[in-house]
């Protein structure tokens, strides 16, 4: 599952490879052709913006919007390199002078006019990006206070309308780092504790952006006793989507 840290890493990699160049755009898989991405062929890529788990490729008057969901991925290859997946599975190929970027799968790939981005329902409802340089934590806390306070903390952390970018891994990691029970209802979590969890999510995710695959998770999918207190680590599905949450019964009591 691509969370905000994976998307921010992808953004940096894609921007290094392609921004400022005229891009040859093709869609080997019918899904990309259905999205009309060939309209972007020959345009200059002016920048790439990450919002939570969404990527927006700025082609001037047109924007390519991609969301990878559970299954999608962006690969970057040198010219004429062998791809790790078949060409027919590629939804979008963006070829620049030194590299080509390929999107395989994912729930969202579409072209928007630049003017629509600000009013598009899917994008406009996103909460503040947890990894934004200018993140206003108080504004995020206010959003958590404005939602139903009977929701559990772990469930609310995944709600991209409250804050964008936190996924299932960092939901568990953030609550563990802050020492807060993810099963508390929001009504039982103080503003200070909310701030601590959000701060921890941001800190852990920025570390993952920096270290990539070398970043080690401390509670997510942890087997055996808690590495911090030797207490029991539990996991159980949480929220309407039943996404598994991992927590330590002692550290997070
Ligand atoms: Zn523990």
Short mmCIF file of C-alpha atoms and ligand atoms in Angstrom, two decimals:
data_model
loop_
_atom_site.label_atom_id
_atom_site.label_comp_id
_atom_site.label_asym_id
_atom_site.label_seq_id
_atom_site.Cartn_x
_atom_site.Cartn_y
_atom_site.Cartn_z
CA UNK A 1 0.00 0.00 0.00
CA UNK A 2 1.44 3.33 -1.05
CA UNK A 3 1.30 5.75 1.86
CA UNK A 4 2.31 9.39 1.80
CA UNK A 5 6.00 8.61 2.36
CA UNK A 6 6.13 6.27 -0.66
CA UNK A 7 4.35 8.87 -2.78
CA UNK A 8 6.74 11.63 -1.71
CA UNK A 9 9.71 9.40 -2.62
CA UNK A 10 8.11 8.62 -5.97
CA UNK A 11 7.53 12.33 -6.53
CA UNK A 12 11.22 13.15 -5.93
CA UNK A 13 12.35 10.32 -8.22
CA UNK A 14 9.91 11.22 -10.98
CA UNK A 15 10.68 14.95 -10.74
CA UNK A 16 14.44 14.33 -10.96
CA UNK A 17 13.89 12.21 -14.05
CA UNK A 18 11.33 14.25 -15.99
CA UNK A 19 10.52 17.81 -14.86
CA UNK A 20 11.34 20.56 -17.36
CA UNK A 21 11.31 18.20 -20.33
CA UNK A 22 8.96 17.66 -23.23
CA UNK A 23 7.37 14.26 -22.55
CA UNK A 24 6.44 11.51 -24.97
CA UNK A 25 3.27 10.02 -23.49
CA UNK A 26 1.84 6.64 -24.39
CA UNK A 27 -0.67 4.19 -22.95
CA UNK A 28 0.10 0.54 -23.80
CA UNK A 29 -2.78 -0.69 -21.62
CA UNK A 30 -6.37 0.22 -22.62
CA UNK A 31 -6.94 1.66 -19.14
CA UNK A 32 -4.54 4.52 -19.91
CA UNK A 33 -6.07 5.11 -23.33
CA UNK A 34 -9.52 5.26 -21.72
CA UNK A 35 -8.19 8.01 -19.44
CA UNK A 36 -7.16 10.00 -22.50
CA UNK A 37 -3.58 10.43 -21.34
CA UNK A 38 -2.31 10.64 -24.91
CA UNK A 39 -3.60 14.25 -24.90
CA UNK A 40 -0.47 15.01 -22.84
CA UNK A 41 1.90 13.78 -25.54
CA UNK A 42 4.56 16.37 -26.41
CA UNK A 43 3.71 18.76 -23.56
CA UNK A 44 6.33 19.98 -21.08
CA UNK A 45 6.11 18.59 -17.54
CA UNK A 46 6.35 21.70 -15.36
CA UNK A 47 6.25 20.11 -11.93
CA UNK A 48 4.85 17.32 -9.76
CA UNK A 49 2.81 17.83 -6.61
CA UNK A 50 2.15 15.18 -3.93
CA UNK A 51 -1.03 15.48 -1.87
CA UNK A 52 -1.34 12.68 0.62
CA UNK A 53 -1.47 9.57 -1.54
CA UNK A 54 -2.22 11.49 -4.75
CA UNK A 55 0.25 12.64 -7.40
CA UNK A 56 -0.48 15.57 -9.71
CA UNK A 57 1.67 16.05 -12.80
CA UNK A 58 1.50 19.66 -13.98
CA UNK A 59 1.47 19.90 -17.78
CA UNK A 60 0.40 23.55 -17.89
CA UNK A 61 -3.28 23.67 -18.88
CA UNK A 62 -3.66 19.95 -18.16
CA UNK A 63 -2.92 17.87 -15.06
CA UNK A 64 -2.38 14.12 -14.84
CA UNK A 65 -3.87 12.79 -11.58
CA UNK A 66 -2.67 9.42 -10.29
CA UNK A 67 -3.50 7.44 -7.14
CA UNK A 68 -1.85 4.07 -6.65
CA UNK A 69 -4.11 2.50 -4.01
CA UNK A 70 -3.11 -0.96 -2.82
CA UNK A 71 -1.75 -2.34 -6.07
CA UNK A 72 -0.34 0.42 -8.25
CA UNK A 73 3.25 1.62 -8.65
CA UNK A 74 5.39 4.10 -10.54
CA UNK A 75 8.66 2.70 -11.89
CA UNK A 76 11.48 4.85 -13.30
CA UNK A 77 13.78 3.23 -15.89
CA UNK A 78 16.75 4.39 -17.95
CA UNK A 79 16.02 4.41 -21.70
CA UNK A 80 15.79 0.92 -23.23
CA UNK A 81 16.04 -0.80 -19.82
CA UNK A 82 14.13 -4.02 -19.23
CA UNK A 83 10.92 -3.40 -17.25
CA UNK A 84 9.99 -5.48 -14.23
CA UNK A 85 6.43 -5.91 -15.55
CA UNK A 86 5.08 -6.48 -19.07
CA UNK A 87 4.58 -3.48 -21.35
CA UNK A 88 0.93 -4.42 -21.87
CA UNK A 89 0.29 -3.81 -18.14
CA UNK A 90 1.53 -0.20 -18.30
CA UNK A 91 -1.28 2.32 -17.85
CA UNK A 92 0.96 5.32 -18.56
CA UNK A 93 4.44 5.76 -19.96
CA UNK A 94 6.04 9.20 -19.61
CA UNK A 95 9.29 9.25 -21.57
CA UNK A 96 11.80 12.08 -21.17
CA UNK A 97 15.33 12.52 -22.48
CA UNK A 98 17.11 10.43 -19.82
CA UNK A 99 14.43 8.21 -18.31
CA UNK A 100 10.96 6.84 -18.66
CA UNK A 101 8.39 6.64 -15.89
CA UNK A 102 5.74 3.93 -16.01
CA UNK A 103 2.56 3.58 -13.97
CA UNK A 104 1.29 0.06 -13.44
CA UNK A 105 -2.21 -0.29 -11.98
CA UNK A 106 -3.94 1.67 -9.23
CA UNK A 107 -7.46 2.96 -8.82
CA UNK A 108 -6.99 6.41 -10.37
CA UNK A 109 -5.43 7.71 -13.58
CA UNK A 110 -7.10 10.66 -15.30
CA UNK A 111 -6.47 13.97 -17.01
CA UNK A 112 -8.00 17.15 -15.57
CA UNK A 113 -7.92 20.72 -16.77
CA UNK A 114 -5.73 22.77 -14.44
CA UNK A 115 -8.73 24.89 -13.48
CA UNK A 116 -10.63 21.84 -12.21
CA UNK A 117 -8.01 20.74 -9.70
CA UNK A 118 -9.11 23.26 -7.06
CA UNK A 119 -12.80 22.27 -7.30
CA UNK A 120 -12.51 18.56 -8.06
CA UNK A 121 -14.52 16.68 -5.39
CA UNK A 122 -11.92 13.93 -4.89
CA UNK A 123 -9.06 16.41 -4.40
CA UNK A 124 -10.82 19.35 -2.74
CA UNK A 125 -12.04 17.21 0.18
CA UNK A 126 -8.54 16.02 1.09
CA UNK A 127 -7.32 17.18 4.49
CA UNK A 128 -3.92 18.85 4.94
CA UNK A 129 -1.01 16.70 3.71
CA UNK A 130 0.74 15.28 6.80
CA UNK A 131 4.10 15.70 5.02
CA UNK A 132 3.54 19.26 3.74
CA UNK A 133 6.46 21.63 4.41
CA UNK A 134 4.06 24.20 5.89
CA UNK A 135 1.81 21.78 7.82
CA UNK A 136 -0.47 23.59 10.30
CA UNK A 137 -0.97 20.99 13.03
CA UNK A 138 -3.63 23.04 14.80
CA UNK A 139 -5.73 23.03 11.63
CA UNK A 140 -5.47 19.23 11.51
CA UNK A 141 -6.42 18.91 15.20
CA UNK A 142 -9.44 21.15 14.48
CA UNK A 143 -10.51 18.74 11.70
CA UNK A 144 -10.27 15.78 14.09
CA UNK A 145 -12.42 17.71 16.55
CA UNK A 146 -15.03 18.50 13.90
CA UNK A 147 -15.65 14.84 13.02
CA UNK A 148 -17.74 12.31 14.98
CA UNK A 149 -16.00 11.99 18.37
CA UNK A 150 -17.23 8.42 18.87
CA UNK A 151 -14.86 7.22 16.11
CA UNK A 152 -11.72 5.44 17.27
CA UNK A 153 -8.37 7.18 16.86
CA UNK A 154 -6.95 4.45 14.58
CA UNK A 155 -9.95 4.70 12.27
CA UNK A 156 -9.84 8.51 12.11
CA UNK A 157 -6.12 8.54 11.27
CA UNK A 158 -6.92 6.76 7.99
CA UNK A 159 -9.59 9.30 7.01
CA UNK A 160 -7.98 11.24 4.15
CA UNK A 161 -10.52 14.06 4.62
CA UNK A 162 -9.03 14.83 8.05
CA UNK A 163 -5.36 14.57 7.09
CA UNK A 164 -3.99 13.15 3.86
CA UNK A 165 -1.16 10.67 3.55
CA UNK A 166 -1.34 8.39 6.61
CA UNK A 167 -2.03 4.76 5.68
CA UNK A 168 -2.35 1.52 7.60
CA UNK A 169 1.34 1.14 8.50
CA UNK A 170 1.87 4.62 9.94
CA UNK A 171 -1.49 4.55 11.74
CA UNK A 172 -0.02 1.81 13.97
CA UNK A 173 3.53 3.22 14.04
CA UNK A 174 2.36 6.71 15.07
CA UNK A 175 0.14 5.50 17.92
CA UNK A 176 2.95 3.27 19.20
CA UNK A 177 5.57 6.04 19.02
CA UNK A 178 3.25 8.40 20.91
CA UNK A 179 2.26 5.68 23.42
CA UNK A 180 -1.46 6.15 22.77
CA UNK A 181 -4.13 3.45 22.47
CA UNK A 182 -5.50 3.42 18.88
CA UNK A 183 -8.79 2.04 20.21
CA UNK A 184 -9.56 5.18 22.25
CA UNK A 185 -12.51 7.12 20.94
CA UNK A 186 -11.64 10.64 19.82
CA UNK A 187 -13.68 11.96 22.76
CA UNK A 188 -11.11 10.27 25.07
CA UNK A 189 -8.05 11.70 23.29
CA UNK A 190 -6.86 15.17 24.38
CA UNK A 191 -5.70 17.82 21.90
CA UNK A 192 -2.15 17.33 23.19
CA UNK A 193 -2.32 13.58 22.58
CA UNK A 194 -3.74 14.13 19.10
CA UNK A 195 -0.89 16.51 18.36
CA UNK A 196 1.60 13.94 19.66
CA UNK A 197 0.20 11.19 17.40
CA UNK A 198 0.15 13.44 14.33
CA UNK A 199 3.66 14.68 15.07
CA UNK A 200 4.84 11.07 15.42
CA UNK A 201 3.19 10.10 12.11
CA UNK A 202 4.94 12.96 10.34
CA UNK A 203 8.29 12.21 11.97
CA UNK A 204 8.14 8.47 11.20
CA UNK A 205 7.03 9.07 7.62
CA UNK A 206 9.76 11.64 6.98
CA UNK A 207 12.29 9.10 8.28
CA UNK A 208 10.83 6.56 5.84
CA UNK A 209 11.13 9.10 3.00
CA UNK A 210 14.79 9.54 3.93
CA UNK A 211 15.73 5.91 4.52
CA UNK A 212 13.29 4.11 2.20
CA UNK A 213 13.54 0.33 2.45
CA UNK A 214 16.09 0.64 5.25
CA UNK A 215 13.45 2.21 7.53
CA UNK A 216 12.38 -0.36 10.13
CA UNK A 217 8.86 -0.53 11.53
CA UNK A 218 8.57 -0.96 15.28
CA UNK A 219 5.03 -2.30 15.77
CA UNK A 220 3.46 -2.92 12.33
CA UNK A 221 3.44 -6.70 11.69
CA UNK A 222 5.65 -7.14 14.75
CA UNK A 223 5.71 -10.74 15.97
CA UNK A 224 6.63 -11.65 19.53
CA UNK A 225 6.80 -9.38 22.58
CA UNK A 226 7.04 -5.59 22.37
CA UNK A 227 10.61 -4.47 21.65
CA UNK A 228 10.22 -1.62 24.15
CA UNK A 229 8.56 -3.26 27.19
CA UNK A 230 8.34 -7.01 26.37
CA UNK A 231 4.53 -6.71 26.74
CA UNK A 232 2.08 -8.43 24.40
CA UNK A 233 1.61 -7.01 20.91
CA UNK A 234 -1.92 -7.40 19.57
CA UNK A 235 -3.41 -6.96 16.13
CA UNK A 236 -7.02 -6.72 15.06
CA UNK A 237 -9.13 -5.22 12.25
CA UNK A 238 -10.39 -1.72 12.95
CA UNK A 239 -12.98 0.62 11.45
CA UNK A 240 -15.52 0.04 8.68
CA UNK A 241 -12.80 -1.18 6.32
CA UNK A 242 -11.45 -3.56 9.00
CA UNK A 243 -7.83 -2.50 8.42
CA UNK A 244 -5.51 -4.31 10.83
CA UNK A 245 -4.10 -2.24 13.70
CA UNK A 246 -1.04 -3.34 15.70
CA UNK A 247 -0.49 -2.13 19.27
CA UNK A 248 1.23 -2.95 22.57
CA UNK A 249 -1.17 -3.50 25.46
CA UNK A 250 1.31 -2.09 28.00
CA UNK A 251 3.04 0.85 26.20
CA UNK A 252 -0.27 2.07 24.83
CA UNK A 253 -2.53 1.46 27.81
ZN1 LIG B 1 5.31 -2.19 24.85
#
